[in-house]
Amino acid sequence: MSNTVHGRIRSTMRQFLDSEASGGLILMAVAALAIVVANSSVADFYFHALHVYLGPLSLQHWINDALMSIFFLLVGLEIKREMLDGQLSSWGRRILPGAAAVGGMALPALIYIGFNLVDPSNLRGWAIPTATDIAFALGVLSLLGNRVPASLKIFLAALAIIDDLGAVIVIGAFYTADINLIAVAAAAVVICNLGILNRSGVKIIWVYLGLGVLLWIAVFMSGIHATLAGVVLALAVPLKLTLGAPEASDDDSPLHRLEHALQKPVAFFIVPLFGFANAGVSFVGTSTSVLIEPVTIGIAAGLLFGKLAGVLGTVTLLVKTGLAQLPARASWAQMTGVSLLCGIGFTMSLFIGLLAFPDSSSQDHVKIGILAGSLASGLAGAALLMGSTRRRPVSKP
């Protein structure tokens, strides 16, 4: 691969990391604001406003089902680009973050199940602690500046992207309601047309987005969660400019242009809005016993201990057996800190929690578990990274 292509890949990853990290800092502030508002004198207005209907859907459903489809579209674009032309474009690059992501999903799920075996109705939430919030985690890393090598930031971003792919599969496979076969057939027709556009070399983004709207409506009516339409649409957006050319990096390709156009709106508006609409939990009348509810403790323990054991344990196994190497210039203490940061599961965990326990009193337990586990993971990871690294001097020109 030429130096020019290498430069483009590094530039794309740098833009991605910058926008995700900055968005993560905003998400932290918005999440805190939501909790303050939910426990203030305007709490009734906050909760009532979320359930006001605007046309066929409530405000909260417009945010969670429609706007978050754009978030999933961006996730799908990032997954496709990284798999075909980025940090995950070869098996050598995929093995460490890929295996760590799998381990980081399996262990939290097992821990949650262990705490909730006594109540089978709670087992629907097994996937809640399996997610890593890339914006939040990179936001914490950005606060540490040059104390953390860039290779670890790329490792965390790659792991979280694969983690997102796993979450998409889990949502489609385990959190789908009754299926409307007519709507599924309509969605299949739209998908076929998207495939034809891609194979024909059509590069007009608005054509894909127009069909994407039709796809979202069909998927929404099918009973499959509508946000998955965003991922499917992303897979159809071309990464190449010339029909028949290899899927190679081109900053002017439809995929790159759409991804760049969506990064800031998603990072600075859609995800913070989702966080504000869903992080608010009222502690009025809540006793400390909620902290030891099986759902709460299963999620918190899964995020804090499950992610650490799953990610770090998998990395250790691969490195010790010679199948992979630690990211460049990273120490084991730093890898432990990053493994802890993987326990920040805010956005996707909240999203899965809403699917697992719709219209249920368990949602407060879910939110408290996510907030507790994510906060503990973030603070522990940041403290360990700060204690195990020293600021590297900036070289003089």
XYZ file of C-alpha atoms in Angstrom:
397
model
C 0.000 0.000 0.000
C 1.371 3.384 -0.942
C 2.344 6.104 1.524
C -0.474 8.249 0.130
C -3.090 5.610 0.972
C -1.519 5.110 4.404
C -1.757 8.867 4.935
C -5.436 8.932 3.979
C -6.217 6.077 6.356
C -4.393 7.824 9.207
C -6.186 11.085 8.399
C -9.599 9.378 8.397
C -8.891 7.624 11.685
C -7.610 10.883 13.234
C -10.797 12.726 12.230
C -12.868 9.871 13.583
C -11.039 9.823 16.907
C -11.215 13.597 17.260
C -14.963 13.813 16.631
C -15.779 10.790 18.819
C -13.620 12.042 21.688
C -15.088 15.551 21.612
C -18.582 14.142 21.313
C -17.867 11.905 24.290
C -17.042 14.890 26.469
C -20.329 16.523 25.479
C -22.153 13.256 26.154
C -20.734 13.173 29.684
C -22.043 16.679 30.365
C -25.444 15.931 28.828
C -25.851 12.709 30.826
C -25.110 14.579 34.041
C -27.560 17.316 33.029
C -30.297 14.741 32.372
C -29.902 13.315 35.869
C -30.000 16.801 37.402
C -33.129 17.726 35.428
C -34.847 14.437 36.291
C -34.398 15.243 39.978
C -35.265 18.945 39.812
C -38.430 21.018 39.932
C -38.846 20.631 36.153
C -38.746 16.820 36.268
C -42.460 16.467 35.492
C -42.105 18.640 32.394
C -39.008 16.650 31.308
C -40.737 13.261 31.519
C -44.020 14.559 30.088
C -42.314 16.200 27.094
C -40.670 12.921 26.113
C -44.091 11.292 25.782
C -45.748 14.056 23.757
C -46.815 12.702 20.379
C -45.602 14.399 17.215
C -47.581 12.686 14.496
C -47.490 8.880 14.764
C -44.682 8.703 17.351
C -43.832 10.234 20.703
C -40.841 12.557 20.966
C -38.836 9.828 22.678
C -39.645 7.346 19.909
C -38.660 9.865 17.224
C -35.305 10.165 18.994
C -34.802 6.457 19.704
C -36.224 4.995 16.486
C -35.668 7.681 13.837
C -32.674 9.833 14.839
C -30.790 6.827 16.178
C -31.174 5.219 12.743
C -28.773 7.921 11.547
C -26.399 6.925 14.366
C -26.608 3.310 13.186
C -26.056 4.460 9.598
C -22.793 6.071 10.702
C -21.877 2.930 12.676
C -22.463 0.845 9.554
C -20.370 3.182 7.395
C -17.504 3.035 9.904
C -17.686 -0.756 10.092
C -17.643 -1.117 6.284
C -14.785 1.341 5.807
C -12.641 -0.139 8.558
C -13.275 -3.715 7.364
C -12.474 -2.967 3.724
C -9.900 -0.223 3.882
C -8.908 0.727 7.417
C -7.589 -0.572 10.701
C -9.588 -3.819 10.329
C -8.783 -4.475 6.663
C -6.706 -7.618 7.278
C -6.993 -10.570 9.626
C -3.712 -9.594 11.248
C -5.238 -6.270 12.257
C -8.598 -7.759 13.231
C -7.476 -10.570 15.490
C -6.550 -8.596 18.637
C -9.450 -6.085 18.798
C -11.844 -8.648 17.295
C -11.104 -11.386 19.807
C -11.023 -8.839 22.649
C -14.445 -7.551 21.582
C -15.880 -11.074 21.618
C -14.404 -11.770 25.051
C -15.625 -8.372 26.212
C -19.183 -9.275 25.193
C -19.262 -12.851 26.492
C -18.018 -12.320 30.062
C -20.387 -9.419 30.931
C -23.333 -11.421 29.583
C -22.384 -14.436 31.717
C -22.001 -12.269 34.818
C -25.412 -10.667 34.251
C -27.017 -14.077 33.736
C -25.386 -15.354 36.920
C -26.974 -12.575 38.980
C -30.409 -12.985 37.374
C -30.948 -16.738 37.162
C -33.360 -16.503 40.104
C -35.777 -14.414 37.993
C -36.085 -15.660 34.398
C -38.000 -12.518 33.382
C -34.812 -10.503 33.976
C -32.763 -12.609 31.588
C -33.958 -10.512 28.632
C -31.400 -7.947 29.737
C -28.375 -10.214 29.277
C -26.990 -8.105 26.406
C -27.149 -4.746 28.210
C -23.620 -4.870 29.735
C -22.008 -6.244 26.566
C -21.742 -2.868 24.804
C -18.901 -0.343 24.801
C -19.677 3.336 24.237
C -16.948 4.473 21.851
C -17.706 8.191 22.255
C -17.625 8.085 26.054
C -14.508 5.878 26.211
C -12.567 7.979 23.706
C -13.747 11.101 25.524
C -12.064 9.845 28.701
C -8.904 8.979 26.754
C -8.842 12.461 25.241
C -8.677 13.954 28.742
C -5.391 12.107 29.256
C -3.800 13.751 26.223
C -0.439 12.334 25.144
C -0.148 10.132 28.232
C -1.762 7.356 26.156
C -0.091 6.112 22.949
C -2.090 6.543 19.747
C -1.963 2.786 19.162
C -4.170 2.218 22.219
C -6.693 4.772 21.004
C -6.861 2.983 17.657
C -7.172 -0.388 19.448
C -10.068 0.939 21.540
C -11.789 2.448 18.487
C -11.413 -0.802 16.517
C -12.661 -2.881 19.434
C -15.679 -0.619 19.920
C -16.524 -0.745 16.202
C -16.510 -4.564 16.277
C -18.463 -4.367 19.540
C -21.053 -2.214 17.733
C -21.304 -4.836 14.997
C -21.937 -7.467 17.665
C -24.601 -5.271 19.240
C -26.328 -4.843 15.873
C -26.412 -8.628 15.418
C -27.734 -9.111 18.953
C -30.495 -6.516 18.456
C -31.595 -8.108 15.181
C -31.478 -11.663 16.510
C -32.813 -11.317 20.054
C -34.828 -8.093 20.321
C -37.225 -8.402 17.420
C -40.987 -8.342 17.984
C -43.673 -10.148 15.956
C -42.791 -10.103 12.284
C -44.996 -8.518 9.599
C -44.074 -10.574 6.529
C -45.549 -8.094 4.057
C -43.374 -5.308 5.479
C -40.366 -7.648 5.451
C -41.017 -8.340 1.764
C -41.217 -4.599 1.076
C -37.905 -4.090 2.901
C -36.360 -6.895 0.826
C -37.447 -5.147 -2.384
C -35.824 -1.893 -1.240
C -32.625 -3.737 -0.268
C -32.500 -5.378 -3.708
C -32.770 -1.957 -5.334
C -29.974 -0.641 -3.109
C -27.835 -3.573 -4.215
C -28.586 -2.845 -7.871
C -27.588 0.804 -7.398
C -24.320 -0.252 -5.783
C -23.486 -2.787 -8.497
C -24.369 -0.261 -11.199
C -21.881 2.238 -9.814
C -24.432 4.892 -8.888
C -22.632 7.506 -6.780
C -25.438 9.972 -5.985
C -25.803 9.882 -2.205
C -29.339 11.292 -2.152
C -30.600 8.356 -4.200
C -29.367 5.969 -1.498
C -30.762 8.157 1.281
C -34.166 8.350 -0.438
C -34.370 4.571 -0.599
C -33.063 4.511 2.967
C -36.150 6.401 4.141
C -38.392 3.836 2.427
C -36.321 1.060 3.988
C -36.710 2.614 7.446
C -40.510 2.752 7.057
C -40.667 -0.878 5.896
C -38.388 -2.120 8.687
C -40.299 -0.060 11.270
C -43.576 -1.667 10.158
C -42.017 -5.155 10.011
C -41.463 -5.496 13.763
C -37.671 -5.552 13.385
C -36.137 -2.589 15.153
C -36.111 0.291 12.687
C -32.577 1.452 13.512
C -31.167 -1.643 11.785
C -32.263 -0.072 8.502
C -29.387 2.381 8.962
C -26.825 -0.430 9.064
C -28.274 -2.132 5.980
C -28.266 1.170 4.081
C -24.621 1.740 5.031
C -23.579 -1.562 3.465
C -25.003 -0.428 0.111
C -23.191 2.927 -0.015
C -20.194 2.569 -2.382
C -16.654 2.885 -1.089
C -15.195 3.077 -4.610
C -15.591 5.669 -7.319
C -15.080 3.547 -10.436
C -17.204 0.505 -11.243
C -15.052 -2.610 -11.191
C -12.252 -0.939 -9.229
C -11.055 -2.561 -6.002
C -12.638 -1.324 -2.772
C -9.793 1.088 -2.044
C -9.537 4.299 -0.099
C -10.809 7.387 -1.884
C -11.669 10.461 0.119
C -14.214 11.489 -2.522
C -16.155 8.212 -2.544
C -19.859 8.305 -1.562
C -19.116 6.409 1.661
C -16.368 8.791 2.772
C -18.410 11.864 1.938
C -21.481 10.603 3.772
C -19.429 9.444 6.761
C -17.674 12.800 7.063
C -20.991 14.630 6.713
C -22.578 12.588 9.509
C -19.735 12.500 12.051
C -20.313 15.881 13.652
C -24.153 15.875 13.622
C -24.148 12.413 15.199
C -21.389 13.139 17.732
C -22.566 16.612 18.730
C -26.351 16.414 18.335
C -27.947 12.980 17.877
C -26.046 10.984 20.505
C -26.167 13.777 23.131
C -29.897 14.206 22.464
C -30.389 10.460 22.905
C -28.372 10.586 26.115
C -30.394 13.504 27.463
C -33.691 11.793 26.609
C -32.770 8.455 28.148
C -30.229 9.005 30.946
C -32.629 10.878 33.190
C -33.555 8.743 36.166
C -35.396 10.084 39.182
C -34.043 9.125 42.580
C -37.069 10.539 44.393
C -38.409 7.819 46.656
C -35.671 5.419 45.579
C -34.050 3.446 48.364
C -30.492 2.181 48.436
C -31.882 -1.335 47.992
C -32.127 -0.635 44.245
C -28.339 -0.918 44.115
C -28.523 -4.607 45.012
C -31.397 -5.490 42.696
C -30.322 -8.372 40.399
C -30.767 -6.274 37.236
C -28.827 -3.306 38.644
C -25.932 -5.260 40.072
C -25.798 -7.637 37.098
C -25.363 -4.719 34.690
C -22.904 -2.797 36.883
C -20.779 -5.873 37.630
C -20.914 -6.976 34.011
C -19.617 -3.616 32.800
C -16.950 -3.171 35.468
C -15.642 -6.698 36.011
C -16.938 -8.534 32.940
C -15.472 -6.123 30.420
C -12.150 -6.017 32.270
C -11.877 -9.799 32.499
C -13.152 -10.416 28.987
C -11.012 -7.852 27.156
C -7.828 -8.106 29.213
C -8.073 -11.899 29.534
C -8.436 -12.337 25.776
C -5.561 -9.939 25.014
C -3.341 -11.721 27.541
C -4.130 -15.117 26.010
C -3.373 -13.956 22.463
C -0.152 -12.144 23.398
C 1.206 -14.928 25.626
C 0.534 -17.539 22.927
C 2.249 -15.398 20.283
C -0.867 -14.952 18.160
C -0.801 -11.160 18.580
C 1.265 -8.341 20.051
C 0.368 -5.512 22.370
C -0.322 -2.223 20.579
C 2.902 -0.315 19.911
C 4.476 1.414 22.952
C 1.652 0.229 25.219
C 2.322 -1.360 28.607
C 0.257 -4.005 30.377
C -0.875 -1.429 32.911
C -2.122 0.789 30.082
C -3.898 -2.147 28.454
C -5.574 -2.857 31.794
C -6.717 0.756 31.960
C -8.142 0.644 28.442
C -9.864 -2.669 29.251
C -11.562 -0.892 32.148
C -12.659 1.940 29.837
C -14.398 -0.697 27.697
C -16.839 -1.001 30.612
C -18.293 2.406 29.724
C -21.432 1.157 28.002
C -23.641 4.210 28.036
C -25.297 4.798 24.642
C -25.657 1.264 23.254
C -26.352 -0.204 26.707
C -29.202 2.260 27.244
C -30.503 1.455 23.776
C -30.509 -2.306 24.404
C -32.014 -1.738 27.864
C -34.992 0.062 26.317
C -35.521 -2.899 23.984
C -35.103 -5.497 26.730
C -37.476 -3.853 29.215
C -40.014 -1.710 27.315
C -42.598 0.045 29.482
C -41.225 -1.603 32.592
C -40.286 -0.445 36.065
C -37.016 -2.287 35.488
C -35.869 0.607 33.300
C -34.823 2.629 36.350
C -32.784 -0.351 37.564
C -31.256 -0.609 34.088
C -30.282 3.078 34.003
C -28.813 3.016 37.509
C -26.828 -0.127 36.696
C -25.487 1.397 33.471
C -24.603 4.695 35.137
C -22.935 2.988 38.114
C -20.979 0.490 36.018
C -19.951 3.050 33.408
C -18.910 5.619 36.012
C -16.883 3.093 38.004
C -15.232 1.746 34.837
C -14.412 5.226 33.563
C -12.958 6.473 36.847
C -10.955 3.288 37.477
C -9.623 3.188 33.925
C -8.655 6.868 33.917
C -6.976 6.582 37.335
C -4.960 3.552 36.261
C -3.901 5.165 32.986
C -2.867 8.368 34.774
C -0.919 6.432 37.385
C 0.849 4.150 34.916
C 1.971 6.759 32.402
C 3.918 9.954 32.358
C 3.283 12.809 29.951
C 5.642 12.459 27.031
C 7.528 15.664 26.236
C 6.454 17.402 23.078
C 9.334 17.497 20.618
C 10.514 20.923 19.565
C 10.384 21.790 15.868
